PDB file of C-alpha atoms in Angstrom:
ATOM      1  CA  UNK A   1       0.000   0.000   0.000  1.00  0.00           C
ATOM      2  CA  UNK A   2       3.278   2.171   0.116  1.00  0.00           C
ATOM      3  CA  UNK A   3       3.035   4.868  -2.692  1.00  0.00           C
ATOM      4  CA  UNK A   4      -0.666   5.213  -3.593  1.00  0.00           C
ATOM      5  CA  UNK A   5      -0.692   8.665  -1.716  1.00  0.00           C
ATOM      6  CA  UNK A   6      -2.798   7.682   1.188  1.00  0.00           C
ATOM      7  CA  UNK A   7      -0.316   9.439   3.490  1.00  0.00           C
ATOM      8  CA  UNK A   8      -0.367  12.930   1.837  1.00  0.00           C
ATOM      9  CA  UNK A   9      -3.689  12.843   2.230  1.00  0.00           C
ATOM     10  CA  UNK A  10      -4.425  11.999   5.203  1.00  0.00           C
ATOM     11  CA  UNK A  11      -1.905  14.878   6.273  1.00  0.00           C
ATOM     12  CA  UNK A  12      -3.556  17.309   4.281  1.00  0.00           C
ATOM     13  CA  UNK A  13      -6.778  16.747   5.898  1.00  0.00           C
ATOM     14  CA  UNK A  14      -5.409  16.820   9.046  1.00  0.00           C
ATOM     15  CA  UNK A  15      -3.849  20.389   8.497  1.00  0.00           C
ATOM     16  CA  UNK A  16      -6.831  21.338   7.334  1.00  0.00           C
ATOM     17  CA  UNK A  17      -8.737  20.175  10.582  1.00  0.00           C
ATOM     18  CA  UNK A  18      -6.097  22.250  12.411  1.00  0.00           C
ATOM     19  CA  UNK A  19      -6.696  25.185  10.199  1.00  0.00           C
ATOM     20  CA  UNK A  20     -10.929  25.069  10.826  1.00  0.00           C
ATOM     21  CA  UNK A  21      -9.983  24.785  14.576  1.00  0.00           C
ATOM     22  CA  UNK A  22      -7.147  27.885  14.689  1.00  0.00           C
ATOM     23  CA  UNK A  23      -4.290  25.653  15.493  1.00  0.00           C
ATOM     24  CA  UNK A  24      -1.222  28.044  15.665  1.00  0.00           C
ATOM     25  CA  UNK A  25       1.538  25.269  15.258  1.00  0.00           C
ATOM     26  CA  UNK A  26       1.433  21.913  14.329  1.00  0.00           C
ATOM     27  CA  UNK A  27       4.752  19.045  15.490  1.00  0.00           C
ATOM     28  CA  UNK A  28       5.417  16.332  14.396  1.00  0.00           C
ATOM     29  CA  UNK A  29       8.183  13.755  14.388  1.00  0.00           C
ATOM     30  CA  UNK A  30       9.711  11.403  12.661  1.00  0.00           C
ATOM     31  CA  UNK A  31      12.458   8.184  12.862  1.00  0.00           C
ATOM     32  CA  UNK A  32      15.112   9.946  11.523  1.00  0.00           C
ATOM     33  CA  UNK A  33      16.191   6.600   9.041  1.00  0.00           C
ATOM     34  CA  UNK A  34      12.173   6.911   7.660  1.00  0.00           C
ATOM     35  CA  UNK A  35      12.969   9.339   4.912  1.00  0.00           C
ATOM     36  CA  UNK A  36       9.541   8.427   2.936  1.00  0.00           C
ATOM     37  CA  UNK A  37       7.956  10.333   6.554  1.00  0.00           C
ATOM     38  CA  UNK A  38      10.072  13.129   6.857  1.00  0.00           C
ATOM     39  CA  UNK A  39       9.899  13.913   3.200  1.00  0.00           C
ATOM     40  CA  UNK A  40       6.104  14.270   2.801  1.00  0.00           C
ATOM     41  CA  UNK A  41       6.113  16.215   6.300  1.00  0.00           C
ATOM     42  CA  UNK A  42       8.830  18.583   4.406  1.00  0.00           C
ATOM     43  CA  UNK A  43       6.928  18.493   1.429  1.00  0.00           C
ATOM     44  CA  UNK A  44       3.948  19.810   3.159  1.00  0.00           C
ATOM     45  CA  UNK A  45       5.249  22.483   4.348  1.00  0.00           C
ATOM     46  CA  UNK A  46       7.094  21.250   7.837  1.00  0.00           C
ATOM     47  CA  UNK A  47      10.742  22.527   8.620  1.00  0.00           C
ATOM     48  CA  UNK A  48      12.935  20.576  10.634  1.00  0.00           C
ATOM     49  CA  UNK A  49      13.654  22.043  13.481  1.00  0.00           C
ATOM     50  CA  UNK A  50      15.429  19.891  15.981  1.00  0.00           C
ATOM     51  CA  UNK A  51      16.814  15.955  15.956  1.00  0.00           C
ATOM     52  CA  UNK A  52      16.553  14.040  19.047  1.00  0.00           C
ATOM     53  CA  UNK A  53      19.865  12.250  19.291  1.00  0.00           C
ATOM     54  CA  UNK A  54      18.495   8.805  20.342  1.00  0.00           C
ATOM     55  CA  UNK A  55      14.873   9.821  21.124  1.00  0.00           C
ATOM     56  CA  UNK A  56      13.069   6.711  19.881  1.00  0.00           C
ATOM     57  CA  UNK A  57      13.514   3.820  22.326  1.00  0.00           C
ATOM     58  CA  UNK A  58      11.261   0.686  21.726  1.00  0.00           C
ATOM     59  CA  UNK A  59      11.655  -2.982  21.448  1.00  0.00           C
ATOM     60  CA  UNK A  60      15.613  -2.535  21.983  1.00  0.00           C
ATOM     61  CA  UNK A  61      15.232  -0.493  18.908  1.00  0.00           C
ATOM     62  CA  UNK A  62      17.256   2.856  19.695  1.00  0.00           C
ATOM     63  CA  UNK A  63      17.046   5.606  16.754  1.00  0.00           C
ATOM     64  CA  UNK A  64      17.272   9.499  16.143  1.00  0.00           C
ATOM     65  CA  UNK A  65      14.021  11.530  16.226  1.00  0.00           C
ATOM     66  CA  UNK A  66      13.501  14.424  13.809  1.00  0.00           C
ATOM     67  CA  UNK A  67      11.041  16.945  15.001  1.00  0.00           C
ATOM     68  CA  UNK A  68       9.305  18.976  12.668  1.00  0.00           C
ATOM     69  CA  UNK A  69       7.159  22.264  13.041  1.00  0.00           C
ATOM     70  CA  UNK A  70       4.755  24.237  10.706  1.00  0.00           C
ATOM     71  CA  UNK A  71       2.448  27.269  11.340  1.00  0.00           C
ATOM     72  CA  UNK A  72      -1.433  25.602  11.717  1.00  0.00           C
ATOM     73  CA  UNK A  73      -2.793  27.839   8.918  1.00  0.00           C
ATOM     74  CA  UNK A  74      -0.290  27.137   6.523  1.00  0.00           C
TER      75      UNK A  74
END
């Protein structure tokens, strides 16, 4: 199911959600190795803003966080 868009959209109508309800910032984050993530988060408009050296811990899985920021209206 990888490809077929269903991620960009679902993003876009969650920004839009957070527009209707005034949101002034929206974060997110992402693995830092997941490129496909932080590429359609940078492609809708997010900046990267911080990476959390080690910040994802789970399942003895240990992994850099990127956080990611963009203004709620767009």
């Amino acid at each position: 199911l990888w490809g077929r868009g269903y991620g960009s959209a679902l993003l876009s109508a969650m920004l839009a959600r957070a527009t209707l309800r005034s949101f002034g910032r929206v974060v997110a984050t992402s693995v830092a190795t997941n490129a496909a993530s932080w590429r359609l988060l940078e492609q809708q408009g997010f900046r990267r803003v911080a990476t959390l050296v080690q910040g994802f811990r789970r399942h003895g899985v240990v992994a850099d966080l990127h956080r990611y920021e963009r203004n709620g209206e767009g």
